PDB file of C-alpha atoms in Angstrom:
ATOM      1  CA  UNK A  19      -7.498   6.401 -13.514  1.00 96.00           C
ATOM      2  CA  UNK A  20      -4.640   7.566 -11.291  1.00 93.00           C
ATOM      3  CA  UNK A  21      -6.199  11.032 -11.030  1.00 96.00           C
ATOM      4  CA  UNK A  22      -9.569   9.490 -10.127  1.00 97.00           C
ATOM      5  CA  UNK A  23      -7.905   7.244  -7.534  1.00 94.00           C
ATOM      6  CA  UNK A  24      -6.053  10.188  -5.943  1.00 92.00           C
ATOM      7  CA  UNK A  25      -9.217  12.292  -5.827  1.00 95.00           C
ATOM      8  CA  UNK A  26     -11.147   9.437  -4.207  1.00 96.00           C
ATOM      9  CA  UNK A  27      -8.430   8.995  -1.588  1.00 94.00           C
ATOM     10  CA  UNK A  28      -8.491  12.684  -0.717  1.00 94.00           C
ATOM     11  CA  UNK A  29     -12.280  12.752  -0.551  1.00 96.00           C
ATOM     12  CA  UNK A  30     -12.412   9.730   1.768  1.00 96.00           C
ATOM     13  CA  UNK A  31      -9.593  11.137   3.923  1.00 96.00           C
ATOM     14  CA  UNK A  32     -11.395  14.495   4.260  1.00 96.00           C
ATOM     15  CA  UNK A  33     -14.647  12.786   5.215  1.00 97.00           C
ATOM     16  CA  UNK A  34     -12.904  10.669   7.854  1.00 97.00           C
ATOM     17  CA  UNK A  35     -11.173  13.760   9.289  1.00 96.00           C
ATOM     18  CA  UNK A  36     -14.530  15.541   9.403  1.00 97.00           C
ATOM     19  CA  UNK A  37     -16.021  12.558  11.227  1.00 97.00           C
ATOM     20  CA  UNK A  38     -13.093  12.487  13.675  1.00 96.00           C
ATOM     21  CA  UNK A  39     -13.571  16.199  14.494  1.00 95.00           C
ATOM     22  CA  UNK A  40     -17.380  16.496  14.413  1.00 96.00           C
ATOM     23  CA  UNK A  41     -18.573  13.000  15.356  1.00 97.00           C
ATOM     24  CA  UNK A  42     -15.809  11.447  17.519  1.00 95.00           C
ATOM     25  CA  UNK A  43     -18.039   8.648  18.851  1.00 95.00           C
ATOM     26  CA  UNK A  44     -18.951   7.593  15.313  1.00 97.00           C
ATOM     27  CA  UNK A  45     -15.287   7.785  14.243  1.00 97.00           C
ATOM     28  CA  UNK A  46     -14.275   5.565  17.168  1.00 96.00           C
ATOM     29  CA  UNK A  47     -16.767   2.940  15.966  1.00 96.00           C
ATOM     30  CA  UNK A  48     -15.237   3.183  12.499  1.00 97.00           C
ATOM     31  CA  UNK A  49     -11.729   2.979  13.964  1.00 97.00           C
ATOM     32  CA  UNK A  50     -12.531  -0.089  16.050  1.00 95.00           C
ATOM     33  CA  UNK A  51     -13.696  -1.817  12.875  1.00 96.00           C
ATOM     34  CA  UNK A  52     -11.097  -0.563  10.370  1.00 96.00           C
ATOM     35  CA  UNK A  53      -8.192   0.928  12.340  1.00 96.00           C
ATOM     36  CA  UNK A  54      -6.094  -2.163  11.726  1.00 96.00           C
ATOM     37  CA  UNK A  55      -6.500  -1.700   7.952  1.00 96.00           C
ATOM     38  CA  UNK A  56      -5.330   1.926   8.265  1.00 96.00           C
ATOM     39  CA  UNK A  57      -2.212   0.724  10.077  1.00 96.00           C
ATOM     40  CA  UNK A  58      -1.443  -1.894   7.445  1.00 95.00           C
ATOM     41  CA  UNK A  59      -1.952   0.844   4.860  1.00 95.00           C
ATOM     42  CA  UNK A  60       0.846   2.811   6.528  1.00 95.00           C
ATOM     43  CA  UNK A  61       3.374  -0.042   6.529  1.00 93.00           C
ATOM     44  CA  UNK A  62       2.483  -1.266   3.024  1.00 92.00           C
ATOM     45  CA  UNK A  63       4.847  -0.415   0.163  1.00 91.00           C
ATOM     46  CA  UNK A  64       7.496   0.995   2.514  1.00 88.00           C
ATOM     47  CA  UNK A  65       5.223   3.723   3.863  1.00 90.00           C
ATOM     48  CA  UNK A  66       4.038   5.057   0.516  1.00 92.00           C
ATOM     49  CA  UNK A  67       0.707   6.231   2.014  1.00 92.00           C
ATOM     50  CA  UNK A  68       1.850   7.212   5.510  1.00 94.00           C
ATOM     51  CA  UNK A  69       1.459  10.967   4.881  1.00 93.00           C
ATOM     52  CA  UNK A  70      -2.143  10.369   3.841  1.00 94.00           C
ATOM     53  CA  UNK A  71      -3.089   8.123   6.773  1.00 96.00           C
ATOM     54  CA  UNK A  72      -1.124   9.326   9.821  1.00 96.00           C
ATOM     55  CA  UNK A  73      -3.708  11.903  10.946  1.00 95.00           C
ATOM     56  CA  UNK A  74      -6.369   9.178  11.055  1.00 97.00           C
ATOM     57  CA  UNK A  75      -4.536   7.102  13.665  1.00 97.00           C
ATOM     58  CA  UNK A  76      -5.623   6.927  17.310  1.00 97.00           C
ATOM     59  CA  UNK A  77      -4.018   5.210  20.293  1.00 97.00           C
ATOM     60  CA  UNK A  78      -5.121   4.585  23.868  1.00 96.00           C
ATOM     61  CA  UNK A  79      -3.942   7.315  26.242  1.00 96.00           C
ATOM     62  CA  UNK A  80      -2.571   6.690  29.745  1.00 95.00           C
ATOM     63  CA  UNK A  81      -4.142   9.989  30.871  1.00 94.00           C
ATOM     64  CA  UNK A  82      -7.423  10.200  28.982  1.00 94.00           C
ATOM     65  CA  UNK A  83      -8.185   6.467  29.331  1.00 94.00           C
ATOM     66  CA  UNK A  84      -9.555   6.511  25.788  1.00 95.00           C
ATOM     67  CA  UNK A  85      -8.332   6.684  22.182  1.00 95.00           C
ATOM     68  CA  UNK A  86      -6.695   9.966  21.165  1.00 96.00           C
ATOM     69  CA  UNK A  87      -5.349  11.138  17.760  1.00 96.00           C
ATOM     70  CA  UNK A  88      -1.637  11.930  17.500  1.00 96.00           C
ATOM     71  CA  UNK A  89      -2.372  15.619  16.887  1.00 95.00           C
ATOM     72  CA  UNK A  90      -4.328  15.785  20.170  1.00 96.00           C
ATOM     73  CA  UNK A  91      -1.406  14.190  22.016  1.00 97.00           C
ATOM     74  CA  UNK A  92       0.942  16.785  20.532  1.00 96.00           C
ATOM     75  CA  UNK A  93      -1.356  19.697  21.397  1.00 95.00           C
ATOM     76  CA  UNK A  94      -1.422  18.649  25.077  1.00 95.00           C
ATOM     77  CA  UNK A  95       2.337  18.091  25.425  1.00 95.00           C
ATOM     78  CA  UNK A  96       4.006  20.298  28.063  1.00 95.00           C
ATOM     79  CA  UNK A  97       6.520  22.716  26.552  1.00 93.00           C
ATOM     80  CA  UNK A  98       9.480  20.924  28.168  1.00 93.00           C
ATOM     81  CA  UNK A  99       8.454  17.504  26.761  1.00 95.00           C
ATOM     82  CA  UNK A 100      10.574  16.660  23.718  1.00 94.00           C
ATOM     83  CA  UNK A 101       9.372  13.152  22.761  1.00 96.00           C
ATOM     84  CA  UNK A 102       6.137  11.244  22.118  1.00 97.00           C
ATOM     85  CA  UNK A 103       6.174   8.360  24.599  1.00 97.00           C
ATOM     86  CA  UNK A 104       4.619   5.018  23.690  1.00 96.00           C
ATOM     87  CA  UNK A 105       4.776   1.359  24.626  1.00 95.00           C
ATOM     88  CA  UNK A 106       3.851  -1.819  22.749  1.00 92.00           C
ATOM     89  CA  UNK A 107       2.239  -4.449  24.992  1.00 91.00           C
ATOM     90  CA  UNK A 108      -0.353  -7.205  24.917  1.00 90.00           C
ATOM     91  CA  UNK A 109      -2.973  -5.143  26.787  1.00 92.00           C
ATOM     92  CA  UNK A 110      -3.679  -1.759  28.368  1.00 93.00           C
ATOM     93  CA  UNK A 111      -3.624  -3.402  31.812  1.00 93.00           C
ATOM     94  CA  UNK A 112      -0.097  -4.700  31.183  1.00 91.00           C
ATOM     95  CA  UNK A 113       0.985  -1.230  30.001  1.00 92.00           C
ATOM     96  CA  UNK A 114      -0.383   0.375  33.182  1.00 91.00           C
ATOM     97  CA  UNK A 115       1.829  -1.858  35.317  1.00 89.00           C
ATOM     98  CA  UNK A 116       5.107  -1.527  33.415  1.00 90.00           C
ATOM     99  CA  UNK A 117       8.068  -0.531  35.634  1.00 90.00           C
ATOM    100  CA  UNK A 118       9.512   1.650  32.856  1.00 87.00           C
ATOM    101  CA  UNK A 119       6.444   3.925  32.884  1.00 90.00           C
ATOM    102  CA  UNK A 120       7.129   5.224  36.399  1.00 89.00           C
ATOM    103  CA  UNK A 121       9.538   8.010  35.432  1.00 88.00           C
ATOM    104  CA  UNK A 122       7.234   9.225  32.652  1.00 92.00           C
ATOM    105  CA  UNK A 123       4.200   9.365  34.940  1.00 90.00           C
ATOM    106  CA  UNK A 124       6.159  11.181  37.638  1.00 90.00           C
ATOM    107  CA  UNK A 125       6.870  13.886  35.055  1.00 91.00           C
ATOM    108  CA  UNK A 126       3.160  14.074  34.255  1.00 92.00           C
ATOM    109  CA  UNK A 127       3.689  13.012  30.638  1.00 95.00           C
ATOM    110  CA  UNK A 128       1.185  11.007  28.617  1.00 96.00           C
ATOM    111  CA  UNK A 129       1.980   7.525  27.268  1.00 97.00           C
ATOM    112  CA  UNK A 130       0.311   5.946  24.232  1.00 97.00           C
ATOM    113  CA  UNK A 131      -0.541   2.259  24.665  1.00 97.00           C
ATOM    114  CA  UNK A 132      -0.219   0.164  21.502  1.00 96.00           C
ATOM    115  CA  UNK A 133      -1.648  -3.343  21.741  1.00 94.00           C
ATOM    116  CA  UNK A 134      -1.854  -4.601  18.148  1.00 93.00           C
ATOM    117  CA  UNK A 135       0.939  -6.638  16.561  1.00 89.00           C
ATOM    118  CA  UNK A 136       1.442  -4.183  13.711  1.00 92.00           C
ATOM    119  CA  UNK A 137       1.826  -1.106  15.964  1.00 95.00           C
ATOM    120  CA  UNK A 138       5.582  -1.477  16.422  1.00 92.00           C
ATOM    121  CA  UNK A 139       6.044  -1.562  12.639  1.00 93.00           C
ATOM    122  CA  UNK A 140       3.766   1.477  12.186  1.00 95.00           C
ATOM    123  CA  UNK A 141       5.802   3.639  14.573  1.00 95.00           C
ATOM    124  CA  UNK A 142       9.092   2.548  13.003  1.00 92.00           C
ATOM    125  CA  UNK A 143       7.677   3.533   9.613  1.00 94.00           C
ATOM    126  CA  UNK A 144       6.501   6.940  10.865  1.00 95.00           C
ATOM    127  CA  UNK A 145       9.686   7.663  12.931  1.00 93.00           C
ATOM    128  CA  UNK A 146       8.236  10.982  14.098  1.00 95.00           C
ATOM    129  CA  UNK A 147       5.071  13.049  14.086  1.00 96.00           C
ATOM    130  CA  UNK A 148       5.415  16.657  12.931  1.00 94.00           C
ATOM    131  CA  UNK A 149       9.148  16.553  13.736  1.00 94.00           C
ATOM    132  CA  UNK A 150       8.651  15.109  17.239  1.00 96.00           C
ATOM    133  CA  UNK A 151      10.354  11.728  17.598  1.00 96.00           C
ATOM    134  CA  UNK A 152       8.607   8.702  19.060  1.00 96.00           C
ATOM    135  CA  UNK A 153      10.176   7.099  22.158  1.00 95.00           C
ATOM    136  CA  UNK A 154       9.534   3.470  23.066  1.00 93.00           C
ATOM    137  CA  UNK A 155       9.727   3.575  26.869  1.00 92.00           C
ATOM    138  CA  UNK A 156      10.879  -0.052  27.091  1.00 89.00           C
ATOM    139  CA  UNK A 157      13.854   0.206  24.717  1.00 86.00           C
ATOM    140  CA  UNK A 158      14.772   3.838  24.010  1.00 87.00           C
ATOM    141  CA  UNK A 159      16.523   6.534  26.034  1.00 86.00           C
ATOM    142  CA  UNK A 160      13.731   8.477  27.757  1.00 90.00           C
ATOM    143  CA  UNK A 161      15.610  11.753  27.365  1.00 87.00           C
ATOM    144  CA  UNK A 162      14.982  12.690  31.015  1.00 86.00           C
ATOM    145  CA  UNK A 163      18.468  12.353  32.490  1.00 81.00           C
ATOM    146  CA  UNK A 164      20.991  15.161  32.904  1.00 80.00           C
ATOM    147  CA  UNK A 165      24.591  14.635  31.804  1.00 82.00           C
ATOM    148  CA  UNK A 166      25.535  14.348  35.468  1.00 83.00           C
ATOM    149  CA  UNK A 167      22.978  11.575  36.025  1.00 79.00           C
ATOM    150  CA  UNK A 168      24.207   9.732  32.931  1.00 80.00           C
ATOM    151  CA  UNK A 169      27.777   9.959  34.168  1.00 83.00           C
ATOM    152  CA  UNK A 170      26.731   8.605  37.565  1.00 84.00           C
ATOM    153  CA  UNK A 171      24.919   5.673  35.906  1.00 80.00           C
ATOM    154  CA  UNK A 172      28.027   4.821  33.855  1.00 85.00           C
ATOM    155  CA  UNK A 173      30.076   4.910  37.049  1.00 89.00           C
ATOM    156  CA  UNK A 174      27.684   2.466  38.743  1.00 90.00           C
ATOM    157  CA  UNK A 175      27.893   0.204  35.713  1.00 90.00           C
ATOM    158  CA  UNK A 176      31.663   0.045  36.026  1.00 92.00           C
ATOM    159  CA  UNK A 177      31.621  -0.350  39.830  1.00 92.00           C
ATOM    160  CA  UNK A 178      29.276  -3.354  39.584  1.00 94.00           C
ATOM    161  CA  UNK A 179      30.918  -5.000  36.569  1.00 93.00           C
ATOM    162  CA  UNK A 180      31.843  -8.153  38.501  1.00 94.00           C
ATOM    163  CA  UNK A 181      28.265  -8.668  39.699  1.00 94.00           C
ATOM    164  CA  UNK A 182      26.762  -7.969  36.261  1.00 95.00           C
ATOM    165  CA  UNK A 183      29.165 -10.409  34.603  1.00 95.00           C
ATOM    166  CA  UNK A 184      28.223 -13.011  37.204  1.00 94.00           C
ATOM    167  CA  UNK A 185      24.476 -12.604  36.539  1.00 95.00           C
ATOM    168  CA  UNK A 186      25.043 -12.805  32.778  1.00 95.00           C
ATOM    169  CA  UNK A 187      27.121 -15.978  33.207  1.00 95.00           C
ATOM    170  CA  UNK A 188      24.373 -17.593  35.294  1.00 95.00           C
ATOM    171  CA  UNK A 189      21.637 -16.681  32.793  1.00 95.00           C
ATOM    172  CA  UNK A 190      23.711 -17.814  29.813  1.00 94.00           C
ATOM    173  CA  UNK A 191      22.004 -17.518  26.420  1.00 91.00           C
ATOM    174  CA  UNK A 192      18.768 -16.207  27.967  1.00 92.00           C
ATOM    175  CA  UNK A 193      20.109 -12.646  27.776  1.00 94.00           C
ATOM    176  CA  UNK A 194      22.562 -10.777  25.562  1.00 94.00           C
ATOM    177  CA  UNK A 195      23.608  -8.415  28.345  1.00 94.00           C
ATOM    178  CA  UNK A 196      22.991  -7.365  31.974  1.00 95.00           C
ATOM    179  CA  UNK A 197      23.083  -3.664  32.927  1.00 93.00           C
ATOM    180  CA  UNK A 198      22.342  -1.110  35.609  1.00 92.00           C
ATOM    181  CA  UNK A 199      19.012   0.523  34.731  1.00 89.00           C
ATOM    182  CA  UNK A 200      18.532   4.240  34.072  1.00 84.00           C
ATOM    183  CA  UNK A 201      14.735   3.946  34.206  1.00 86.00           C
ATOM    184  CA  UNK A 202      13.703   1.958  37.277  1.00 87.00           C
ATOM    185  CA  UNK A 203      12.620   3.697  40.469  1.00 86.00           C
ATOM    186  CA  UNK A 204      10.687   1.377  42.817  1.00 89.00           C
ATOM    187  CA  UNK A 205      10.875  -1.867  40.794  1.00 92.00           C
ATOM    188  CA  UNK A 206      13.888  -4.201  41.024  1.00 94.00           C
ATOM    189  CA  UNK A 207      14.270  -5.359  37.419  1.00 93.00           C
ATOM    190  CA  UNK A 208      12.922  -5.369  33.882  1.00 91.00           C
ATOM    191  CA  UNK A 209      13.646  -6.947  30.512  1.00 91.00           C
ATOM    192  CA  UNK A 210      14.293  -4.908  27.371  1.00 91.00           C
ATOM    193  CA  UNK A 211      15.863  -5.473  23.938  1.00 90.00           C
ATOM    194  CA  UNK A 212      18.879  -4.159  22.041  1.00 89.00           C
ATOM    195  CA  UNK A 213      18.943  -3.473  18.313  1.00 85.00           C
ATOM    196  CA  UNK A 214      16.261  -3.257  15.637  1.00 85.00           C
ATOM    197  CA  UNK A 215      14.252  -6.298  16.733  1.00 87.00           C
ATOM    198  CA  UNK A 216      12.057  -5.658  19.772  1.00 87.00           C
ATOM    199  CA  UNK A 217      10.498  -8.361  21.950  1.00 87.00           C
ATOM    200  CA  UNK A 218       7.094  -7.415  20.469  1.00 85.00           C
ATOM    201  CA  UNK A 219       8.422  -7.892  16.919  1.00 86.00           C
ATOM    202  CA  UNK A 220       9.830 -11.288  17.898  1.00 85.00           C
ATOM    203  CA  UNK A 221       6.356 -12.333  19.070  1.00 84.00           C
ATOM    204  CA  UNK A 222       4.899 -11.161  15.763  1.00 81.00           C
ATOM    205  CA  UNK A 223       7.368 -13.197  13.685  1.00 84.00           C
ATOM    206  CA  UNK A 224       7.155 -16.282  15.932  1.00 81.00           C
ATOM    207  CA  UNK A 225       3.567 -17.092  14.846  1.00 77.00           C
ATOM    208  CA  UNK A 226       4.422 -17.084  11.136  1.00 76.00           C
ATOM    209  CA  UNK A 227       4.777 -20.356   9.255  1.00 72.00           C
ATOM    210  CA  UNK A 228       7.904 -19.087   7.519  1.00 78.00           C
ATOM    211  CA  UNK A 229      10.902 -20.735   9.224  1.00 74.00           C
ATOM    212  CA  UNK A 230      13.185 -17.754   8.579  1.00 72.00           C
ATOM    213  CA  UNK A 231      10.688 -15.436  10.304  1.00 73.00           C
ATOM    214  CA  UNK A 232      10.444 -17.748  13.298  1.00 74.00           C
ATOM    215  CA  UNK A 233      14.219 -17.540  13.753  1.00 80.00           C
ATOM    216  CA  UNK A 234      14.159 -13.737  14.131  1.00 86.00           C
ATOM    217  CA  UNK A 235      14.965 -13.110  17.800  1.00 88.00           C
ATOM    218  CA  UNK A 236      15.335 -10.019  19.970  1.00 90.00           C
ATOM    219  CA  UNK A 237      18.564  -9.459  21.896  1.00 92.00           C
ATOM    220  CA  UNK A 238      17.238  -9.473  25.449  1.00 94.00           C
ATOM    221  CA  UNK A 239      18.863  -7.258  28.062  1.00 94.00           C
ATOM    222  CA  UNK A 240      18.249  -7.619  31.798  1.00 95.00           C
ATOM    223  CA  UNK A 241      18.342  -4.264  33.595  1.00 93.00           C
ATOM    224  CA  UNK A 242      18.725  -4.077  37.392  1.00 94.00           C
ATOM    225  CA  UNK A 243      17.811  -1.267  39.781  1.00 93.00           C
ATOM    226  CA  UNK A 244      20.984  -0.581  41.776  1.00 92.00           C
ATOM    227  CA  UNK A 245      18.960   1.322  44.421  1.00 91.00           C
ATOM    228  CA  UNK A 246      16.626  -1.597  45.194  1.00 94.00           C
ATOM    229  CA  UNK A 247      17.109  -3.844  48.226  1.00 95.00           C
ATOM    230  CA  UNK A 248      17.001  -6.893  45.913  1.00 94.00           C
ATOM    231  CA  UNK A 249      20.145  -5.585  44.234  1.00 94.00           C
ATOM    232  CA  UNK A 250      21.849  -5.190  47.613  1.00 93.00           C
ATOM    233  CA  UNK A 251      20.910  -8.781  48.485  1.00 93.00           C
ATOM    234  CA  UNK A 252      22.285  -9.946  45.139  1.00 91.00           C
ATOM    235  CA  UNK A 253      25.620  -8.225  45.819  1.00 90.00           C
ATOM    236  CA  UNK A 254      25.842  -9.840  49.240  1.00 91.00           C
TER     237      UNK A 254
END
């Protein structure tokens, strides 16, 4: 029975890959109907089937304005790009307007928009795709700064310690920390999270009836753009 089950899995996987390559419009219809089940298949049993299912995944592309497979994203990556950039949001429109996406777009890199609750868990289970790590543009280091730029950011953090402590004191328990941002360019501020629990994961757990799940909270961090006129006004 196990041999039969394995053979069936492989046969179905091969047929779906054929459909993805030869009949992309038909595969997109299939994916719209059953993509969520594929994602739950990846996170089930601690990722037991992730090797089987990863190539069947598609996500909305900031460049193509349509669903693209992970392998297509990788094929189009510029040679200097080292990470697969993605963001988990409620909608594609919200993703388009995120302040954190500005640096990525300026580099000409593609961002994958993930709008289903399970997406954050899927990416954490995968960790990378063909040895290229995933980068959540809201929480992770974008890998775009030089050592000199990082050193300058740390210096600004220290120079503005009094102001940052003041903001944190005013906001109280609303945030775990207040920092100078490494990511913002034209926007004044954004909210991110520290640690394993993201803001998207908190939303996912908050709708569960389990009381323990509802108490799982993200550690929110307020990041400020030290080059923005709002920051100057705040200092004054």
